[in-house]
Amino acid sequence: MGQPRADVPAPIDPTTTAAWARLGELAARYRSDDGTWTTTLTGLFTEPDRVEAHTHPAGDLHVDLSKNLVDAGVLAELVALAREVGLEGHRDAMFAGERINVTEDRAVLHTALRLPRDAELHVDGQDVVADVHEVLDRVYAFATQVRTGAWRGFSGERIRTVVNIGIGGSDLGPVMAYEALTPYVDDALTCRFISNVDPTDAAQTLAGLDPASTLFIVSSKTFTTLETLTNARLSRTWLLDGLREAGVLGADDGDDSPAAREAVARHFVAVSTALDKVADFGIDPANAFGFWDWVGGRYSLDSAIGTSLAIAVGPERFAELLDGFHTMDEHFRTAPLPQNVPALMGLLNVWYVNFLGAHTHAVLPYAQSLHRFPAYLQQLTMESNGKGVRRDGASVRTDTGEVFWGEPGTNGQHAFYQLLHQGTRIVPADFIAFVNPAHPLRDGETDVHELLLANFLAQTRALAFGKSAEEVRAEGTAEAVVPARVFPGNRPTTSILAPALTPAVLGQLIALYEHITFTQGVVWGIDSFDQWGVELGKQLAKQIAPALSGDDAVLDAQDPSTQSLVRYYREHRER
């Protein structure tokens, strides 16, 4: 079990608070020991003005919390819990740049990445706002060069494809945002993304591209990330081989020749602060865009990590994205807790995890452009709050985190909604939709976007209120199959609507979930900004790799299962 650190103040154990005890008593009124729901959404909707009381604006988002399994009393106690564990103070400390990432002794300032130029924030004597905008200006200038054709490849060709090479936050954010904002992408440009060290990823991503018009962005803060550097080297080889095949490079121009190095410098830029390693790779350090140790990877889309996106949509649209982030930051920073949407949604997640037994949380965008949003949130939420120790190193005393997952509607309806509607597990779900579509198409007389929105509305209604046996019988259903056609309802959902999926709205959505995640972490007393859990597997992979190549001494040092698997690999690998 974890032991507390003397140098880190102990967080307030939520289970010792008065609000936690009262929430436990209230939860007993919602669900009996045998799992039967004793409080229902049907009953809760007899409350007068329930929808108005539980619907809140946050920037451009219209957030309806009314179909959640809470009443005013539960919400009041959740807000009381937030105050007892010091949510507001921790929030203010984050925005002020205090070192709330205690295991790494770092500030947590992704919110500074979207501060306007005239804002003020000094941390350890450094003007953070000036630093952020100095890098932003460089990113914007470079993006403009690529978009206008001022930046060209080695042979003089304009850049038509940008390939982002990164993994984790250096990939999930850029690819999610690129897909979400495709309607805003310059028609003359395309972005592709390489992340997996599986060579299939690089091979398929590069297939069909013209080396002469391809620009690579290698995103790795330390320029040591195994997957990213492997893929960068594969891409460099692909580039030089392709230029030789096209006659742009001579057959005698080796990889270290002046011509080859110039080619690499025209087709590769970096997002990194390790300028020496960038230069060793062949990238001009002048074309390296840095960020800071107070930016975690999963919070870095709005830093230079978003360079590929800035090129694709342009500096003006990228600035709108940042404005959207900042809008939600200000809402979270200033709104009273009873109307603070990120805080309320985070507290609702605590209610479901710790009091109603939920283990997973679905995010269901009714917008194909957000098809990568659930994957993005998986890293944001589970890398942040998948922790078993508190900030001070002591073991947690509650369940923490939940498994985030999802797919776009209506695809998900034909895949896993069966479990949502009639399964035995409670799965809180966030439904996201937009009033105005990017592509307003019609199927004859049918507005197809309205067909999509009808499904969005129908699903949350069905999940909340279900369909009784009496209603099924009234439809003339044979008695033998009535039970199979009953929908129990009482499945909680949150509905989020916005006018359209613009860059600003996307920024607001991302920041909303950042602050939801923060709220949960504060309640549980954990450090939501480190990620030590990803390290052990990476270390062991380096140790095991020689065994795959034939090192018997390394093989002998492995556990029996690993030895058996390696032997199978050796026996069947074709070289």
XYZ file of C-alpha atoms in Angstrom:
575
model
C 0.000 0.000 0.000
C 1.210 3.505 -0.749
C 2.714 5.533 2.060
C 2.280 9.312 2.338
C 5.136 11.684 1.533
C 6.063 14.092 4.307
C 6.896 16.839 1.785
C 3.465 16.852 0.129
C 0.373 18.068 1.988
C -2.172 15.300 2.344
C -5.285 15.853 0.257
C -8.593 15.882 2.037
C -9.892 12.330 2.021
C -13.351 12.701 0.437
C -14.682 9.732 2.395
C -14.164 11.656 5.640
C -16.290 14.622 4.601
C -19.806 15.268 5.779
C -20.987 15.580 2.181
C -19.668 12.098 1.334
C -21.646 10.576 4.178
C -24.808 12.379 3.117
C -24.294 11.299 -0.502
C -24.067 7.703 0.680
C -27.391 8.080 2.439
C -28.958 9.629 -0.651
C -27.573 6.891 -2.898
C -29.355 4.311 -0.753
C -32.607 6.010 -1.717
C -31.778 5.637 -5.417
C -30.812 1.986 -5.520
C -31.505 -0.827 -3.102
C -28.975 -3.468 -2.063
C -30.367 -5.899 -4.639
C -29.743 -3.383 -7.448
C -33.374 -2.329 -7.877
C -33.848 1.325 -8.741
C -36.026 2.982 -6.129
C -35.682 6.448 -7.628
C -36.402 6.773 -11.332
C -35.991 9.406 -13.988
C -39.699 9.111 -14.694
C -40.339 10.093 -11.101
C -37.689 12.797 -11.088
C -39.302 14.424 -14.119
C -42.394 15.158 -12.040
C -40.314 17.914 -10.431
C -41.537 21.309 -11.674
C -39.118 23.146 -13.976
C -36.624 20.262 -13.824
C -35.262 20.864 -17.314
C -34.782 24.587 -16.759
C -33.107 23.990 -13.406
C -30.639 21.475 -14.827
C -29.789 23.102 -18.164
C -26.810 25.447 -18.340
C -24.952 27.484 -20.950
C -21.163 27.222 -21.148
C -19.745 29.314 -23.949
C -21.585 28.180 -27.067
C -22.578 24.867 -25.484
C -26.118 24.160 -24.328
C -25.809 21.458 -21.674
C -28.882 19.569 -20.474
C -28.188 17.593 -17.293
C -31.840 16.867 -16.564
C -31.696 13.215 -17.627
C -29.106 12.426 -14.958
C -30.015 10.377 -11.889
C -29.891 13.284 -9.472
C -32.247 15.647 -7.779
C -31.560 19.051 -6.277
C -30.518 17.457 -2.994
C -27.853 15.258 -4.596
C -26.477 18.154 -6.612
C -26.306 20.317 -3.514
C -24.313 17.646 -1.693
C -21.998 17.156 -4.679
C -21.279 20.887 -4.661
C -20.725 20.696 -0.921
C -18.273 17.833 -1.475
C -16.389 19.928 -4.030
C -16.048 22.725 -1.519
C -15.004 20.404 1.312
C -12.141 18.950 -0.759
C -11.103 22.422 -1.922
C -11.961 22.276 -5.633
C -12.047 26.043 -6.036
C -8.681 26.504 -4.345
C -7.059 23.789 -6.452
C -8.578 25.289 -9.579
C -7.181 28.719 -8.707
C -3.767 27.203 -7.963
C -3.703 25.589 -11.406
C -4.567 28.809 -13.202
C -1.959 30.672 -11.142
C 0.829 28.310 -12.174
C 1.453 26.652 -8.825
C 3.254 23.291 -8.946
C 0.218 21.079 -8.568
C 1.869 18.208 -10.490
C 3.629 17.087 -7.352
C 5.362 13.897 -8.514
C 7.168 15.849 -11.224
C 7.288 19.155 -9.290
C 5.733 21.047 -12.200
C 3.127 23.659 -12.824
C 0.113 22.647 -14.899
C -0.480 25.432 -17.382
C -2.177 24.115 -20.488
C -4.660 26.928 -19.807
C -1.837 29.418 -20.455
C -1.524 28.132 -24.011
C -4.770 29.895 -24.899
C -4.412 33.111 -22.909
C -4.830 36.220 -25.072
C -1.733 38.226 -25.878
C -2.634 41.020 -23.452
C -3.069 38.675 -20.464
C -0.558 38.570 -17.613
C 0.913 35.476 -15.993
C 4.383 35.167 -14.498
C 5.639 31.850 -13.148
C 9.022 31.628 -11.441
C 9.807 35.080 -12.800
C 9.058 34.073 -16.387
C 6.501 35.875 -18.544
C 4.514 32.830 -19.620
C 2.154 34.701 -21.934
C 5.043 36.248 -23.873
C 6.698 32.842 -24.206
C 3.498 31.239 -25.495
C 2.862 33.907 -28.089
C 6.471 33.922 -29.273
C 6.101 30.241 -30.212
C 2.603 30.773 -31.596
C 3.873 33.554 -33.834
C 6.591 31.259 -35.180
C 4.091 28.442 -35.782
C 1.716 30.817 -37.548
C 4.500 32.244 -39.705
C 5.600 28.761 -40.729
C 2.018 27.667 -41.400
C 1.542 30.698 -43.632
C 4.724 29.891 -45.547
C 3.508 26.364 -46.256
C -0.016 27.469 -47.157
C 1.159 30.192 -49.555
C 3.861 28.098 -51.194
C 6.705 30.214 -49.845
C 8.016 27.050 -48.181
C 8.776 24.453 -50.830
C 10.341 21.039 -50.942
C 13.873 20.239 -52.048
C 12.918 20.073 -55.728
C 10.895 23.294 -55.622
C 7.507 21.559 -55.378
C 4.789 23.070 -53.199
C 3.864 21.082 -50.117
C 0.599 19.245 -50.655
C 0.704 16.675 -47.833
C 1.697 17.161 -44.204
C 2.526 13.999 -42.249
C 2.462 14.364 -38.473
C 4.661 11.809 -36.687
C 3.913 11.445 -32.997
C 2.209 9.206 -30.471
C -0.108 9.694 -27.513
C -0.924 13.361 -27.093
C 1.320 14.213 -30.040
C -1.027 12.227 -32.281
C -4.457 11.849 -30.700
C -5.081 15.577 -30.401
C -3.919 16.630 -33.866
C -5.683 13.792 -35.700
C -8.912 14.256 -33.724
C -8.974 18.003 -34.375
C -8.019 17.614 -38.042
C -10.899 15.202 -38.602
C -13.267 17.433 -36.647
C -12.333 20.535 -38.642
C -12.011 18.966 -42.099
C -14.529 21.456 -43.564
C -12.044 24.212 -42.698
C -8.985 22.516 -44.231
C -7.314 24.176 -47.228
C -8.327 22.246 -50.342
C -4.706 22.231 -51.521
C -3.476 20.450 -48.398
C -3.983 17.051 -46.808
C -2.762 15.804 -43.429
C -1.870 12.245 -42.570
C -0.734 10.843 -39.255
C 1.748 8.138 -38.222
C 1.778 6.988 -34.610
C 2.051 3.216 -34.194
C 5.479 1.586 -34.247
C 3.831 -1.246 -36.190
C 5.535 -0.768 -39.598
C 2.154 -1.168 -41.264
C 1.181 2.284 -40.020
C 4.083 4.043 -41.708
C 3.847 1.929 -44.861
C 0.131 2.529 -45.379
C 0.274 6.211 -44.447
C 3.081 6.948 -46.891
C 1.652 4.834 -49.705
C 0.786 6.914 -52.734
C 2.417 10.106 -51.514
C 4.906 12.111 -53.557
C 8.110 12.665 -51.559
C 8.739 15.927 -53.415
C 5.558 17.487 -52.004
C 5.440 15.896 -48.542
C 6.360 17.672 -45.305
C 6.965 15.749 -42.071
C 6.404 17.157 -38.588
C 8.174 15.079 -35.948
C 6.536 15.718 -32.573
C 8.527 14.610 -29.537
C 9.412 16.962 -26.702
C 12.625 15.112 -25.823
C 13.168 13.711 -29.323
C 13.695 10.302 -27.742
C 10.232 8.705 -27.989
C 10.878 5.217 -29.377
C 7.840 4.985 -31.648
C 8.151 8.526 -32.969
C 11.869 8.382 -33.709
C 11.547 4.971 -35.359
C 8.807 6.284 -37.633
C 10.776 9.457 -38.311
C 13.778 7.418 -39.465
C 11.546 5.230 -41.650
C 10.051 8.359 -43.178
C 13.457 9.915 -43.761
C 14.568 6.774 -45.604
C 11.336 6.817 -47.635
C 11.906 10.463 -48.547
C 15.530 10.068 -49.646
C 14.862 6.841 -51.563
C 11.933 8.496 -53.317
C 13.922 11.567 -54.270
C 16.679 9.349 -55.653
C 14.178 7.315 -57.639
C 12.752 10.526 -59.101
C 16.228 11.745 -60.001
C 16.005 14.722 -57.657
C 18.889 13.256 -55.642
C 21.771 11.542 -57.340
C 22.362 7.837 -56.829
C 25.699 8.722 -55.259
C 24.148 11.151 -52.751
C 24.330 9.129 -49.552
C 22.144 9.853 -46.566
C 24.839 12.076 -45.047
C 25.680 13.949 -48.238
C 25.128 17.707 -48.313
C 22.296 17.301 -50.815
C 20.558 14.664 -48.716
C 20.881 16.752 -45.569
C 19.456 19.761 -47.397
C 16.555 17.617 -48.602
C 15.820 16.461 -45.083
C 15.954 20.050 -43.849
C 13.354 21.071 -46.460
C 10.985 18.190 -45.731
C 11.249 17.780 -41.949
C 10.472 20.126 -39.074
C 10.206 19.285 -35.400
C 8.094 20.040 -32.377
C 10.715 19.569 -29.691
C 12.930 21.365 -27.220
C 15.889 18.985 -27.695
C 17.609 21.093 -30.363
C 20.818 19.050 -30.342
C 18.940 15.834 -31.144
C 16.843 17.645 -33.734
C 20.032 18.816 -35.454
C 21.554 15.332 -35.294
C 18.519 14.006 -37.150
C 19.041 16.564 -39.907
C 16.368 19.078 -39.033
C 17.373 22.730 -38.893
C 16.933 23.797 -35.228
C 15.484 27.042 -36.569
C 12.539 24.903 -37.700
C 11.936 23.342 -34.293
C 8.980 24.614 -32.308
C 9.176 24.072 -28.568
C 6.831 23.844 -25.634
C 7.283 23.605 -21.896
C 7.414 21.029 -19.120
C 4.197 22.471 -17.723
C 2.340 21.155 -20.799
C 1.393 17.492 -20.491
C 1.195 15.524 -23.721
C -2.539 14.913 -23.476
C -3.067 18.644 -22.917
C -0.794 19.816 -25.738
C -2.981 20.128 -28.847
C -3.117 23.898 -28.411
C 0.678 24.157 -28.203
C 3.130 23.716 -31.085
C 1.942 20.096 -31.150
C -0.937 21.524 -33.184
C 1.395 22.762 -35.942
C -0.036 20.323 -38.494
C -3.528 21.582 -37.681
C -2.430 25.219 -37.927
C -1.094 24.486 -41.413
C -4.253 22.659 -42.442
C -6.855 25.170 -41.233
C -4.704 28.296 -41.125
C -3.610 30.583 -38.288
C -6.928 32.432 -38.130
C -8.938 29.283 -37.541
C -6.347 27.927 -35.104
C -6.653 31.169 -33.148
C -10.425 30.634 -33.036
C -9.788 27.178 -31.584
C -7.639 28.733 -28.857
C -10.340 31.323 -28.163
C -12.790 28.476 -27.657
C -10.492 26.816 -25.148
C -10.123 30.126 -23.304
C -13.887 30.672 -23.226
C -14.385 27.397 -21.365
C -11.383 28.112 -19.123
C -13.009 31.370 -18.053
C -16.322 29.641 -17.433
C -14.627 27.027 -15.240
C -12.534 29.670 -13.473
C -15.357 32.086 -12.687
C -18.766 30.395 -12.731
C -20.257 29.532 -9.329
C -20.120 25.808 -8.713
C -23.905 25.255 -8.918
C -23.799 26.629 -12.504
C -20.262 25.539 -13.405
C -20.729 22.978 -16.173
C -17.307 21.235 -16.084
C -17.451 21.041 -12.288
C -21.011 19.684 -12.320
C -20.225 17.069 -14.955
C -17.109 15.980 -13.068
C -19.084 15.722 -9.838
C -21.784 13.695 -11.590
C -19.082 11.263 -12.709
C -17.959 10.934 -9.072
C -21.576 10.256 -8.092
C -21.894 7.478 -10.649
C -18.505 5.878 -9.956
C -18.451 6.072 -6.182
C -22.105 5.892 -5.221
C -24.052 4.192 -8.024
C -21.491 1.610 -9.136
C -20.695 2.758 -12.677
C -17.404 1.568 -14.156
C -17.539 3.019 -17.658
C -18.636 6.240 -19.338
C -19.736 6.542 -22.964
C -19.207 9.614 -25.148
C -21.466 9.484 -28.184
C -21.050 12.298 -30.711
C -23.836 12.543 -33.250
C -21.351 14.087 -35.660
C -19.140 11.984 -37.909
C -16.474 14.680 -37.757
C -15.978 13.836 -34.071
C -15.380 10.148 -34.716
C -11.936 10.348 -33.050
C -13.156 12.365 -30.061
C -13.852 9.337 -27.808
C -10.334 7.998 -28.494
C -8.900 11.403 -27.618
C -10.871 11.423 -24.354
C -9.627 7.943 -23.477
C -6.125 9.305 -23.043
C -7.239 12.553 -21.443
C -9.373 10.887 -18.793
C -7.781 7.504 -18.170
C -4.148 8.602 -18.286
C -5.074 11.445 -15.949
C -7.269 9.682 -13.410
C -6.300 6.020 -13.682
C -4.389 6.221 -10.399
C -4.283 4.123 -7.248
C -2.344 6.549 -5.057
C -3.084 10.069 -3.920
C -0.986 13.176 -4.485
C 0.939 12.480 -1.293
C 1.689 8.860 -2.272
C -0.814 7.252 0.086
C -3.264 4.737 -1.300
C -6.620 6.043 -2.440
C -9.652 5.075 -0.406
C -12.206 5.133 -3.195
C -12.583 3.867 -6.730
C -11.027 6.313 -9.195
C -11.434 6.865 -12.900
C -13.771 5.130 -15.294
C -13.301 3.578 -18.694
C -14.175 6.161 -21.335
C -15.288 4.846 -24.698
C -17.669 5.552 -27.543
C -18.423 5.786 -31.238
C -20.390 8.243 -33.346
C -24.131 7.912 -33.648
C -25.839 6.352 -35.455
C -23.121 3.728 -35.920
C -23.062 2.939 -32.217
C -26.796 2.296 -32.227
C -26.172 -0.728 -34.450
C -23.294 -1.975 -32.291
C -23.456 -1.561 -28.511
C -26.648 0.341 -27.671
C -28.269 -3.006 -26.886
C -26.193 -3.097 -23.701
C -26.953 0.546 -22.929
C -30.702 0.000 -23.178
C -31.284 -3.494 -21.822
C -28.054 -4.599 -20.182
C -27.497 -4.971 -16.465
C -24.805 -2.288 -16.153
C -25.250 1.416 -15.612
C -23.339 3.331 -18.300
C -23.662 7.120 -18.008
C -23.404 8.629 -21.480
C -22.747 12.057 -22.968
C -24.572 12.745 -26.231
C -23.100 15.543 -28.376
C -24.778 17.098 -31.412
C -24.858 20.269 -33.507
C -27.782 22.271 -34.830
C -26.232 23.163 -38.187
C -24.424 20.484 -40.246
C -21.225 20.945 -42.204
C -22.907 19.215 -45.142
C -26.664 19.998 -45.350
C -27.741 17.139 -47.618
C -31.240 15.960 -48.459
C -32.559 12.521 -49.359
C -35.546 13.511 -51.452
C -37.795 15.429 -49.086
C -35.841 14.330 -46.006
C -33.312 16.628 -44.341
C -30.679 14.012 -43.471
C -29.241 16.069 -40.618
C -32.674 16.236 -39.031
C -32.856 12.442 -39.351
C -29.583 12.260 -37.405
C -30.842 14.693 -34.764
C -34.077 12.744 -34.403
C -31.974 9.720 -33.461
C -29.959 11.835 -30.991
C -33.153 12.959 -29.272
C -34.831 9.557 -29.415
C -31.952 7.689 -27.840
C -31.688 9.903 -24.763
C -35.461 9.751 -24.326
C -35.519 5.954 -24.650
C -32.606 5.531 -22.266
C -34.243 7.766 -19.676
C -37.849 6.609 -19.772
C -37.790 3.203 -21.446
C -40.868 1.226 -22.392
C -43.009 -0.687 -19.926
C -44.488 -4.152 -20.285
C -47.932 -2.563 -20.471
C -46.860 -0.407 -23.400
C -45.370 -3.427 -25.151
C -48.582 -5.451 -24.636
C -50.678 -2.557 -25.943
C -48.853 -2.907 -29.258
C -50.216 -6.445 -29.608
C -46.956 -8.191 -28.756
C -47.229 -11.887 -27.898
C -46.953 -12.388 -24.157
C -44.041 -14.805 -24.486
C -41.788 -12.100 -25.902
C -43.039 -9.150 -23.880
C -40.128 -9.322 -21.373
C -37.580 -9.219 -24.190
C -39.130 -6.030 -25.553
C -39.299 -4.101 -22.300
C -36.885 -1.184 -21.943
C -36.280 -0.501 -18.259
C -35.114 3.085 -18.787
C -33.444 4.953 -15.929
C -30.198 5.134 -17.900
C -28.538 8.526 -17.267
C -27.407 10.805 -20.078
C -26.146 14.333 -20.594
C -27.073 16.142 -23.802
C -24.687 18.738 -25.254
C -25.825 20.877 -28.172
C -24.046 23.691 -30.002
C -24.924 25.757 -33.073
C -22.195 24.163 -35.238
C -18.877 22.344 -34.990
C -16.640 25.368 -35.467
C -13.018 25.708 -34.323
C -14.195 27.708 -31.306
C -16.801 25.120 -30.348
C -14.258 22.312 -30.674
C -11.960 24.199 -28.300
C -14.799 24.572 -25.829
C -15.610 20.855 -25.974
C -12.001 19.819 -25.386
C -11.543 22.235 -22.484
C -14.856 21.094 -21.016
C -13.522 17.550 -20.653
C -10.137 18.766 -19.428
C -11.852 20.485 -16.526
C -14.252 17.592 -15.911
C -11.157 15.413 -15.531
C -9.527 17.944 -13.216
C -12.618 18.116 -11.012
C -12.699 14.355 -10.524
C -8.982 14.247 -9.756
C -9.340 16.880 -7.050
C -12.201 15.018 -5.390
C -10.210 11.775 -5.394
C -7.067 13.541 -4.160
C -4.878 12.273 -7.004
C -2.312 13.922 -9.265
C -4.117 14.043 -12.615
C -1.051 15.321 -14.461
C 1.571 12.604 -14.234
C 1.506 9.260 -16.076
C 3.991 6.903 -14.465
C 1.797 3.971 -15.382
C 2.986 4.106 -18.988
C 6.670 3.743 -18.113
C 7.164 0.155 -16.984
C 5.980 -1.456 -20.202
C 8.261 0.794 -22.261
C 11.263 -0.100 -20.102
C 10.560 -3.821 -20.323
C 10.129 -3.630 -24.109
C 13.689 -2.347 -24.433
C 14.927 -5.165 -22.216
C 13.048 -7.879 -24.094
C 13.815 -6.705 -27.641
C 17.248 -8.455 -27.869
C 15.594 -11.789 -27.061
C 13.474 -11.492 -30.184
C 16.618 -10.983 -32.258
C 18.284 -14.102 -30.864
C 19.955 -13.149 -27.574
C 19.552 -16.307 -25.484
C 20.921 -14.712 -22.319
C 18.183 -12.102 -22.408
C 15.636 -14.807 -23.186
C 16.731 -16.864 -20.187
C 16.129 -13.874 -17.922
C 12.426 -13.687 -18.821
C 9.468 -15.289 -17.091
C 8.285 -18.658 -18.476
C 5.329 -17.228 -20.375
C 7.452 -14.578 -22.096
C 10.093 -17.204 -22.936
C 7.467 -19.412 -24.547
C 6.046 -16.563 -26.596
C 9.486 -15.456 -27.784
C 10.344 -18.995 -28.837
C 7.121 -19.217 -30.820
C 8.007 -15.939 -32.508
C 11.515 -17.116 -33.396
C 10.218 -20.371 -34.830
C 7.666 -18.728 -37.079
C 9.304 -15.444 -38.114
C 10.130 -15.386 -41.822
C 13.142 -13.242 -42.677
